[in-house]
Amino acid sequence: MSNNTLPMTIIGGGIGGLAAALGAADAGHKVAVLEQAPEFGEIGAGIQLAPNAMAILDRFNLLGELDKYAVYPQRLVLKDAYTGEELSALDLGDAFKERYGYSYTVMHRTDLHKVLLEACERNDDITLLTNHMITDIQRGPDSVTISCDNGKTYEADSLIGADGLWSESRKQIIDDEAICSEYVAYRGAIPMEEISEHADFDDVIMWIGPHLHLVQYPIRRKELYNQVAVFRSFNYTKEIEHTDQWGTPEELDEHFGRCVPEVQNAVTFMQRQRRWPLYDREPLEKWAEGNFTLLGDSAHPMLQYLAQGACQALEDADSLTNQLKENNSVEDAFQAYQQERVARANKVQKTARTWGDILHTDNDIATLTRDAYMKERDAQDFEIVDWLYGHFVNSTDKTTVNK
């Protein structure tokens, strides 16, 4: 690699970009990762990794390192934020692990990113470059010209856009806009000793109510308690979308002030200096073109209601690795990767939207129907998540989850 030439290049050094780098290197390619920030890192707090993600992290031999930080909850629990009633649960114990092959895992995003980054740093076929914000991409039949705001220009063999929700590289495929859901999230991970006696350290809990929910679970070896409060802002308008005039801390208190005391108390611990507006985009049928493709949130940014954003980026990296190994050219590999992944990722995107509508409904009939269904299902009835968590389970297995 000379000063102005790069091998296969990945734009974006987040979870998806680093996993893709590991996969491409495993497939025999030299890889460069361009990150716009001064250093590689992640923001946010907790992350949920379902078995479909853990299978890929196992492929990259990272489970031992992840275990140093991970928490393995016993249940996924749904509760009514107004009454405190438990509506439903999913048992994550032995039957779950036997069915899907891996534990459901929660951890701090920065810990997962650190494990991926250190694996990339150990790999001589991966070059990591910071302070490289992309300003222009020009694609040719045999190479891609990449211009950066630091004045550097490179010729790359091929390019993978993994630069997230606000992706610049996505414009190579479509010049669309991110769609504001009118919901915002407030996040916070606080020391365990600061948590009230009502906190549950063994479960992932989601409290739900009209236009709101609160998620809670322990992370980092149960040293921290992660909380995410989400609500719809009724002050939102298109004119103020990109300001901080909607989804304010005052709205946060107003929404959750009507909830049970456990939820009200939890929200007092939220960090209020920053909120995250929640966006997705319309699903795409095309991610790849010639020597260029998209990956992760650049290809399929989704709402958080299935906790599958990072999981789907890891599935992308897995598929891309396989196709780079099985095809003679990068162009063919990118096309095969697109063919394999588009329908699956689009289904997850659309289902995340639907699940958000179900969780947040304010319709009395819909609420009664939802709650009645939830209360009737057994905690070890996994059919509702088979299609999602069982993606890598052999379809001939008795669980037949790869439907």
Tab-separated table of C-alpha atoms in Angstrom:
chain	number	residue	atom	x	y	z
A	1	MET	CA	0.000	0.000	0.000
A	2	SER	CA	1.553	3.296	-1.134
A	3	ASN	CA	0.786	6.776	0.139
A	4	ASN	CA	-2.093	7.309	-2.286
A	5	THR	CA	-3.356	3.797	-2.902
A	6	LEU	CA	-5.511	1.637	-0.680
A	7	PRO	CA	-6.722	-1.954	-0.943
A	8	MET	CA	-10.333	-2.806	-0.140
A	9	THR	CA	-11.488	0.186	1.901
A	10	ILE	CA	-14.195	0.537	4.517
A	11	ILE	CA	-15.633	3.940	5.384
A	12	GLY	CA	-16.576	3.965	9.063
A	13	GLY	CA	-14.917	2.370	12.053
A	14	GLY	CA	-17.982	1.447	14.065
A	15	ILE	CA	-19.132	-2.044	15.014
A	16	GLY	CA	-20.184	-2.983	11.477
A	17	GLY	CA	-17.117	-1.498	9.811
A	18	LEU	CA	-14.654	-3.244	12.117
A	19	ALA	CA	-16.477	-6.575	11.825
A	20	ALA	CA	-16.420	-6.227	8.037
A	21	ALA	CA	-12.685	-5.544	8.185
A	22	LEU	CA	-12.107	-8.709	10.195
A	23	GLY	CA	-14.212	-10.683	7.733
A	24	ALA	CA	-12.562	-9.301	4.621
A	25	ALA	CA	-9.125	-9.985	6.079
A	26	ASP	CA	-10.233	-13.516	6.924
A	27	ALA	CA	-11.254	-13.898	3.276
A	28	GLY	CA	-7.709	-13.044	2.207
A	29	HIS	CA	-7.991	-9.331	1.494
A	30	LYS	CA	-5.889	-6.482	2.761
A	31	VAL	CA	-8.219	-3.841	4.190
A	32	ALA	CA	-8.082	-0.165	5.140
A	33	VAL	CA	-10.648	1.379	7.513
A	34	LEU	CA	-11.179	5.148	7.289
A	35	GLU	CA	-12.655	6.745	10.408
A	36	GLN	CA	-13.615	10.431	10.486
A	37	ALA	CA	-13.047	10.869	14.236
A	38	PRO	CA	-9.630	11.523	15.818
A	39	GLU	CA	-9.752	8.057	17.351
A	40	PHE	CA	-11.789	4.895	17.017
A	41	GLY	CA	-14.587	4.660	19.551
A	42	GLU	CA	-18.286	4.262	20.243
A	43	ILE	CA	-20.797	6.490	21.972
A	44	GLY	CA	-23.949	5.449	23.777
A	45	ALA	CA	-24.366	2.937	26.552
A	46	GLY	CA	-25.799	-0.572	26.492
A	47	ILE	CA	-26.153	-2.929	23.556
A	48	GLN	CA	-28.124	-6.171	23.263
A	49	LEU	CA	-26.613	-9.051	21.315
A	50	ALA	CA	-29.010	-11.823	20.381
A	51	PRO	CA	-27.782	-15.291	19.329
A	52	ASN	CA	-27.701	-14.297	15.654
A	53	ALA	CA	-24.997	-11.754	16.572
A	54	MET	CA	-23.160	-13.986	19.013
A	55	ALA	CA	-22.763	-16.653	16.319
A	56	ILE	CA	-20.782	-14.199	14.200
A	57	LEU	CA	-18.673	-12.933	17.066
A	58	ASP	CA	-17.875	-16.579	17.769
A	59	ARG	CA	-16.839	-16.986	14.137
A	60	PHE	CA	-14.272	-14.253	14.722
A	61	ASN	CA	-13.096	-16.012	17.919
A	62	LEU	CA	-14.127	-13.106	20.142
A	63	LEU	CA	-16.393	-14.742	22.705
A	64	GLY	CA	-13.565	-15.186	25.218
A	65	GLU	CA	-12.760	-11.478	25.135
A	66	LEU	CA	-16.429	-10.496	25.235
A	67	ASP	CA	-16.953	-12.655	28.300
A	68	LYS	CA	-14.704	-10.283	30.260
A	69	TYR	CA	-17.370	-7.582	29.940
A	70	ALA	CA	-20.643	-9.349	29.181
A	71	VAL	CA	-23.761	-9.999	31.220
A	72	TYR	CA	-26.035	-12.919	30.385
A	73	PRO	CA	-29.581	-12.044	31.487
A	74	GLN	CA	-32.088	-14.684	32.532
A	75	ARG	CA	-35.209	-13.190	30.910
A	76	LEU	CA	-36.531	-10.556	28.540
A	77	VAL	CA	-39.470	-9.022	30.409
A	78	LEU	CA	-42.292	-6.772	29.235
A	79	LYS	CA	-44.088	-4.709	31.901
A	80	ASP	CA	-46.876	-2.149	31.890
A	81	ALA	CA	-45.352	1.216	32.771
A	82	TYR	CA	-48.632	2.495	34.231
A	83	THR	CA	-49.670	-0.473	36.373
A	84	GLY	CA	-46.391	-2.299	36.954
A	85	GLU	CA	-47.974	-5.580	35.790
A	86	GLU	CA	-45.725	-8.108	34.071
A	87	LEU	CA	-47.237	-8.733	30.647
A	88	SER	CA	-44.877	-11.305	29.230
A	89	ALA	CA	-41.387	-12.773	29.429
A	90	LEU	CA	-38.966	-14.741	27.292
A	91	ASP	CA	-36.854	-17.262	29.186
A	92	LEU	CA	-33.186	-16.948	28.194
A	93	GLY	CA	-31.974	-19.992	30.121
A	94	ASP	CA	-30.883	-23.456	29.043
A	95	ALA	CA	-33.756	-24.108	26.617
A	96	PHE	CA	-33.061	-20.817	24.824
A	97	LYS	CA	-29.341	-21.547	24.560
A	98	GLU	CA	-29.958	-25.075	23.324
A	99	ARG	CA	-32.391	-23.834	20.687
A	100	TYR	CA	-30.223	-21.041	19.300
A	101	GLY	CA	-26.715	-22.148	20.234
A	102	TYR	CA	-25.725	-19.005	22.146
A	103	SER	CA	-26.708	-16.917	25.140
A	104	TYR	CA	-28.539	-13.631	24.891
A	105	THR	CA	-25.893	-11.093	25.870
A	106	VAL	CA	-25.894	-7.466	27.029
A	107	MET	CA	-22.875	-5.217	27.431
A	108	HIS	CA	-21.585	-1.672	27.029
A	109	ARG	CA	-21.244	-0.607	23.391
A	110	THR	CA	-17.747	0.671	24.032
A	111	ASP	CA	-16.704	-2.742	25.355
A	112	LEU	CA	-17.904	-4.531	22.220
A	113	HIS	CA	-16.226	-1.926	20.048
A	114	LYS	CA	-12.991	-2.272	22.029
A	115	VAL	CA	-12.920	-6.039	21.485
A	116	LEU	CA	-13.459	-5.607	17.727
A	117	LEU	CA	-10.895	-2.818	17.501
A	118	GLU	CA	-8.221	-4.791	19.342
A	119	ALA	CA	-8.835	-7.746	17.031
A	120	CYS	CA	-8.331	-5.449	14.024
A	121	GLU	CA	-5.172	-3.987	15.553
A	122	ARG	CA	-3.736	-7.487	15.910
A	123	ASN	CA	-4.352	-8.246	12.242
A	124	ASP	CA	-1.489	-7.256	9.927
A	125	ASP	CA	-3.842	-7.176	6.934
A	126	ILE	CA	-5.940	-4.343	8.424
A	127	THR	CA	-4.861	-0.691	8.338
A	128	LEU	CA	-6.733	1.727	10.596
A	129	LEU	CA	-6.729	5.424	9.680
A	130	THR	CA	-8.340	8.184	11.768
A	131	ASN	CA	-9.125	11.840	10.944
A	132	HIS	CA	-10.393	10.818	7.514
A	133	MET	CA	-13.748	12.439	6.837
A	134	ILE	CA	-14.876	11.600	3.311
A	135	THR	CA	-15.738	14.588	1.123
A	136	ASP	CA	-16.069	12.921	-2.270
A	137	ILE	CA	-16.285	9.464	-3.840
A	138	GLN	CA	-15.717	8.878	-7.548
A	139	ARG	CA	-16.210	5.340	-8.781
A	140	GLY	CA	-14.539	3.908	-11.852
A	141	PRO	CA	-14.589	0.418	-13.357
A	142	ASP	CA	-11.347	-0.663	-11.692
A	143	SER	CA	-10.951	1.622	-8.676
A	144	VAL	CA	-12.611	4.170	-6.431
A	145	THR	CA	-11.198	7.638	-5.798
A	146	ILE	CA	-11.751	8.805	-2.231
A	147	SER	CA	-11.169	12.417	-1.170
A	148	CYS	CA	-10.917	13.423	2.478
A	149	ASP	CA	-11.204	16.720	4.338
A	150	ASN	CA	-7.586	16.397	5.496
A	151	GLY	CA	-6.506	16.981	1.898
A	152	LYS	CA	-5.635	13.373	1.141
A	153	THR	CA	-6.910	11.525	-1.905
A	154	TYR	CA	-6.704	7.777	-2.356
A	155	GLU	CA	-7.294	5.224	-5.064
A	156	ALA	CA	-8.940	2.128	-3.572
A	157	ASP	CA	-9.554	-1.243	-5.189
A	158	SER	CA	-13.105	-1.385	-3.805
A	159	LEU	CA	-15.217	0.410	-1.232
A	160	ILE	CA	-17.624	-0.598	1.548
A	161	GLY	CA	-19.755	2.170	3.015
A	162	ALA	CA	-20.285	1.532	6.726
A	163	ASP	CA	-20.681	5.126	7.870
A	164	GLY	CA	-23.977	4.782	9.685
A	165	LEU	CA	-27.380	6.419	9.673
A	166	TRP	CA	-26.107	9.712	8.266
A	167	SER	CA	-24.063	7.924	5.623
A	168	GLU	CA	-22.421	9.947	2.872
A	169	SER	CA	-21.505	6.794	1.011
A	170	ARG	CA	-25.191	5.806	0.730
A	171	LYS	CA	-25.570	8.632	-1.781
A	172	GLN	CA	-23.678	6.424	-4.240
A	173	ILE	CA	-26.833	4.311	-4.367
A	174	ILE	CA	-29.655	6.714	-3.488
A	175	ASP	CA	-29.931	10.313	-2.333
A	176	ASP	CA	-32.715	9.829	0.208
A	177	GLU	CA	-33.440	11.352	3.604
A	178	ALA	CA	-33.485	9.835	7.060
A	179	ILE	CA	-37.034	9.587	8.430
A	180	CYS	CA	-37.701	11.086	11.850
A	181	SER	CA	-39.941	8.865	13.987
A	182	GLU	CA	-40.819	11.805	16.280
A	183	TYR	CA	-39.427	9.759	19.174
A	184	VAL	CA	-36.317	10.559	21.188
A	185	ALA	CA	-34.185	8.522	23.555
A	186	TYR	CA	-32.419	9.547	26.739
A	187	ARG	CA	-29.689	7.155	27.824
A	188	GLY	CA	-27.623	6.582	30.897
A	189	ALA	CA	-25.463	3.935	32.526
A	190	ILE	CA	-24.975	4.483	36.236
A	191	PRO	CA	-23.107	2.619	38.988
A	192	MET	CA	-25.062	-0.231	40.529
A	193	GLU	CA	-24.809	1.228	44.014
A	194	GLU	CA	-26.869	4.226	42.881
A	195	ILE	CA	-29.801	2.086	41.735
A	196	SER	CA	-32.921	1.706	43.825
A	197	GLU	CA	-33.957	-1.530	45.459
A	198	HIS	CA	-36.503	-2.029	42.683
A	199	ALA	CA	-33.863	-2.631	39.995
A	200	ASP	CA	-33.616	-6.150	38.601
A	201	PHE	CA	-30.052	-7.260	37.948
A	202	ASP	CA	-30.864	-10.526	36.159
A	203	ASP	CA	-33.331	-9.452	33.456
A	204	VAL	CA	-33.702	-7.110	30.521
A	205	ILE	CA	-36.855	-5.171	31.370
A	206	MET	CA	-38.951	-3.071	29.019
A	207	TRP	CA	-41.668	-0.956	30.601
A	208	ILE	CA	-44.220	0.084	27.974
A	209	GLY	CA	-47.034	2.610	27.764
A	210	PRO	CA	-48.721	4.880	25.218
A	211	HIS	CA	-46.012	6.705	23.261
A	212	LEU	CA	-43.212	5.645	25.640
A	213	HIS	CA	-41.016	2.877	26.963
A	214	LEU	CA	-38.112	2.385	29.353
A	215	VAL	CA	-35.470	-0.330	28.939
A	216	GLN	CA	-33.247	-1.448	31.830
A	217	TYR	CA	-30.478	-4.028	32.158
A	218	PRO	CA	-27.061	-4.499	33.810
A	219	ILE	CA	-23.838	-4.189	31.822
A	220	ARG	CA	-20.083	-4.416	32.318
A	221	ARG	CA	-20.002	-7.419	34.639
A	222	LYS	CA	-23.042	-5.948	36.447
A	223	GLU	CA	-21.000	-2.956	37.566
A	224	LEU	CA	-23.304	-0.551	35.693
A	225	TYR	CA	-27.046	-0.355	35.129
A	226	ASN	CA	-28.069	0.728	31.640
A	227	GLN	CA	-31.318	2.650	31.142
A	228	VAL	CA	-32.922	4.038	27.978
A	229	ALA	CA	-36.076	6.157	28.150
A	230	VAL	CA	-37.897	6.646	24.844
A	231	PHE	CA	-40.954	8.794	24.156
A	232	ARG	CA	-42.803	10.514	21.359
A	233	SER	CA	-42.543	14.270	21.342
A	234	PHE	CA	-45.830	16.015	20.646
A	235	ASN	CA	-43.871	19.244	20.114
A	236	TYR	CA	-42.169	17.865	17.007
A	237	THR	CA	-42.620	19.661	13.699
A	238	LYS	CA	-40.609	19.376	10.514
A	239	GLU	CA	-39.492	22.986	10.899
A	240	ILE	CA	-37.729	22.320	14.216
A	241	GLU	CA	-36.604	18.760	13.448
A	242	HIS	CA	-32.876	19.531	13.558
A	243	THR	CA	-33.039	21.655	16.696
A	244	ASP	CA	-33.245	20.794	20.387
A	245	GLN	CA	-36.663	22.421	20.730
A	246	TRP	CA	-38.521	19.104	20.849
A	247	GLY	CA	-38.050	15.965	22.882
A	248	THR	CA	-36.872	18.088	25.809
A	249	PRO	CA	-36.103	16.998	29.383
A	250	GLU	CA	-39.338	18.673	30.411
A	251	GLU	CA	-41.243	16.396	28.038
A	252	LEU	CA	-39.322	13.434	29.421
A	253	ASP	CA	-40.567	14.222	32.919
A	254	GLU	CA	-44.090	14.886	31.705
A	255	HIS	CA	-44.357	11.551	29.857
A	256	PHE	CA	-42.860	9.369	32.563
A	257	GLY	CA	-44.387	11.281	35.476
A	258	ARG	CA	-47.575	9.270	34.971
A	259	CYS	CA	-45.808	5.915	35.324
A	260	VAL	CA	-45.381	3.653	38.348
A	261	PRO	CA	-42.917	4.879	41.029
A	262	GLU	CA	-40.180	2.464	39.897
A	263	VAL	CA	-40.209	4.002	36.422
A	264	GLN	CA	-40.490	7.561	37.679
A	265	ASN	CA	-37.501	6.988	39.931
A	266	ALA	CA	-35.457	5.393	37.155
A	267	VAL	CA	-35.948	8.381	34.867
A	268	THR	CA	-34.440	10.725	37.458
A	269	PHE	CA	-31.085	9.066	36.754
A	270	MET	CA	-31.150	9.872	33.032
A	271	GLN	CA	-28.415	12.038	31.598
A	272	ARG	CA	-30.262	15.062	30.290
A	273	GLN	CA	-27.558	17.005	28.515
A	274	ARG	CA	-28.041	14.932	25.355
A	275	ARG	CA	-30.961	13.234	23.662
A	276	TRP	CA	-30.986	10.953	20.644
A	277	PRO	CA	-33.754	11.549	18.063
A	278	LEU	CA	-34.728	8.186	16.551
A	279	TYR	CA	-34.526	7.794	12.781
A	280	ASP	CA	-34.608	5.119	10.147
A	281	ARG	CA	-34.805	5.125	6.346
A	282	GLU	CA	-36.924	3.378	3.759
A	283	PRO	CA	-35.642	-0.124	2.950
A	284	LEU	CA	-33.493	-0.472	-0.159
A	285	GLU	CA	-33.578	-3.242	-2.735
A	286	LYS	CA	-30.104	-2.357	-3.988
A	287	TRP	CA	-26.961	-1.959	-1.888
A	288	ALA	CA	-24.188	-2.908	-4.293
A	289	GLU	CA	-22.950	-1.606	-7.610
A	290	GLY	CA	-19.709	-2.790	-9.187
A	291	ASN	CA	-16.851	-2.400	-6.721
A	292	PHE	CA	-18.998	-0.588	-4.138
A	293	THR	CA	-21.458	-1.772	-1.493
A	294	LEU	CA	-23.146	-0.656	1.717
A	295	LEU	CA	-23.141	-2.358	5.110
A	296	GLY	CA	-24.881	-1.895	8.468
A	297	ASP	CA	-26.822	1.275	9.158
A	298	SER	CA	-25.625	2.751	5.862
A	299	ALA	CA	-27.648	0.060	4.112
A	300	HIS	CA	-30.516	-0.535	6.546
A	301	PRO	CA	-30.796	1.925	9.451
A	302	MET	CA	-33.595	0.736	11.677
A	303	LEU	CA	-35.499	1.766	14.754
A	304	GLN	CA	-34.299	0.210	17.988
A	305	TYR	CA	-37.408	-1.735	18.964
A	306	LEU	CA	-36.009	-5.185	18.096
A	307	ALA	CA	-32.506	-4.385	19.427
A	308	GLN	CA	-31.135	-5.599	16.083
A	309	GLY	CA	-29.193	-2.677	14.589
A	310	ALA	CA	-25.725	-3.960	15.503
A	311	CYS	CA	-26.863	-7.569	15.135
A	312	GLN	CA	-27.831	-6.970	11.517
A	313	ALA	CA	-24.546	-5.188	10.817
A	314	LEU	CA	-22.752	-8.277	12.137
A	315	GLU	CA	-24.915	-10.484	9.919
A	316	ASP	CA	-23.827	-8.289	7.001
A	317	ALA	CA	-20.170	-8.793	7.902
A	318	ASP	CA	-20.675	-12.550	8.105
A	319	SER	CA	-22.399	-12.727	4.723
A	320	LEU	CA	-19.798	-10.495	3.099
A	321	THR	CA	-17.013	-12.695	4.445
A	322	ASN	CA	-18.623	-15.804	3.001
A	323	GLN	CA	-19.194	-14.236	-0.399
A	324	LEU	CA	-15.650	-12.863	-0.626
A	325	LYS	CA	-14.410	-16.398	-0.019
A	326	GLU	CA	-16.781	-18.035	-2.473
A	327	ASN	CA	-16.564	-15.651	-5.440
A	328	ASN	CA	-13.676	-15.006	-7.788
A	329	SER	CA	-14.156	-11.244	-7.950
A	330	VAL	CA	-15.060	-8.580	-5.446
A	331	GLU	CA	-17.814	-7.359	-7.745
A	332	ASP	CA	-19.431	-10.791	-7.828
A	333	ALA	CA	-19.034	-11.106	-4.063
A	334	PHE	CA	-20.741	-7.761	-3.478
A	335	GLN	CA	-23.662	-8.776	-5.700
A	336	ALA	CA	-24.025	-12.140	-3.973
A	337	TYR	CA	-23.859	-10.461	-0.568
A	338	GLN	CA	-26.612	-8.067	-1.603
A	339	GLN	CA	-28.773	-10.898	-2.901
A	340	GLU	CA	-28.373	-12.843	0.320
A	341	ARG	CA	-28.942	-9.970	2.735
A	342	VAL	CA	-31.479	-7.517	1.326
A	343	ALA	CA	-34.706	-9.413	2.031
A	344	ARG	CA	-33.628	-10.419	5.528
A	345	ALA	CA	-32.483	-6.937	6.594
A	346	ASN	CA	-35.530	-5.270	5.059
A	347	LYS	CA	-37.810	-7.606	6.989
A	348	VAL	CA	-36.064	-6.695	10.240
A	349	GLN	CA	-36.309	-2.985	9.398
A	350	LYS	CA	-40.034	-3.178	8.702
A	351	THR	CA	-40.746	-5.384	11.711
A	352	ALA	CA	-38.904	-2.947	13.983
A	353	ARG	CA	-41.282	-0.211	12.866
A	354	THR	CA	-44.310	-2.430	13.437
A	355	TRP	CA	-43.093	-3.553	16.848
A	356	GLY	CA	-42.654	0.099	17.836
A	357	ASP	CA	-46.267	0.782	16.877
A	358	ILE	CA	-47.428	-2.215	18.943
A	359	LEU	CA	-45.410	-1.236	22.016
A	360	HIS	CA	-46.456	2.409	21.968
A	361	THR	CA	-50.103	2.163	20.932
A	362	ASP	CA	-52.615	4.412	22.683
A	363	ASN	CA	-55.575	2.578	21.149
A	364	ASP	CA	-57.587	0.812	23.839
A	365	ILE	CA	-58.613	-2.127	21.663
A	366	ALA	CA	-55.089	-2.631	20.348
A	367	THR	CA	-53.739	-2.470	23.902
A	368	LEU	CA	-56.214	-5.046	25.168
A	369	THR	CA	-55.451	-7.358	22.253
A	370	ARG	CA	-51.697	-7.007	22.685
A	371	ASP	CA	-51.803	-7.564	26.443
A	372	ALA	CA	-54.129	-10.563	26.175
A	373	TYR	CA	-51.800	-12.214	23.681
A	374	MET	CA	-48.719	-11.449	25.750
A	375	LYS	CA	-50.206	-12.790	28.970
A	376	GLU	CA	-51.225	-16.048	27.306
A	377	ARG	CA	-47.843	-16.974	25.838
A	378	ASP	CA	-45.455	-19.170	27.780
A	379	ALA	CA	-41.994	-17.845	28.638
A	380	GLN	CA	-40.467	-20.753	26.723
A	381	ASP	CA	-42.588	-20.263	23.619
A	382	PHE	CA	-39.890	-19.126	21.221
A	383	GLU	CA	-41.855	-19.152	17.980
A	384	ILE	CA	-42.280	-15.389	17.973
A	385	VAL	CA	-38.481	-14.885	17.776
A	386	ASP	CA	-37.416	-18.001	15.857
A	387	TRP	CA	-37.151	-16.125	12.563
A	388	LEU	CA	-34.950	-13.488	14.176
A	389	TYR	CA	-32.676	-15.245	16.661
A	390	GLY	CA	-32.467	-18.592	14.873
A	391	HIS	CA	-31.067	-17.305	11.588
A	392	PHE	CA	-27.918	-19.437	11.846
A	393	VAL	CA	-29.518	-22.579	13.232
A	394	ASN	CA	-29.413	-25.437	10.754
A	395	SER	CA	-32.792	-25.605	9.023
A	396	THR	CA	-32.780	-29.399	9.375
A	397	ASP	CA	-32.579	-29.096	13.152
A	398	LYS	CA	-35.712	-30.059	15.046
A	399	THR	CA	-36.330	-26.405	15.928
A	400	THR	CA	-36.632	-25.487	12.223
A	401	VAL	CA	-36.004	-21.857	13.073
A	402	ASN	CA	-34.441	-20.744	9.781
A	403	LYS	CA	-37.802	-20.138	8.128
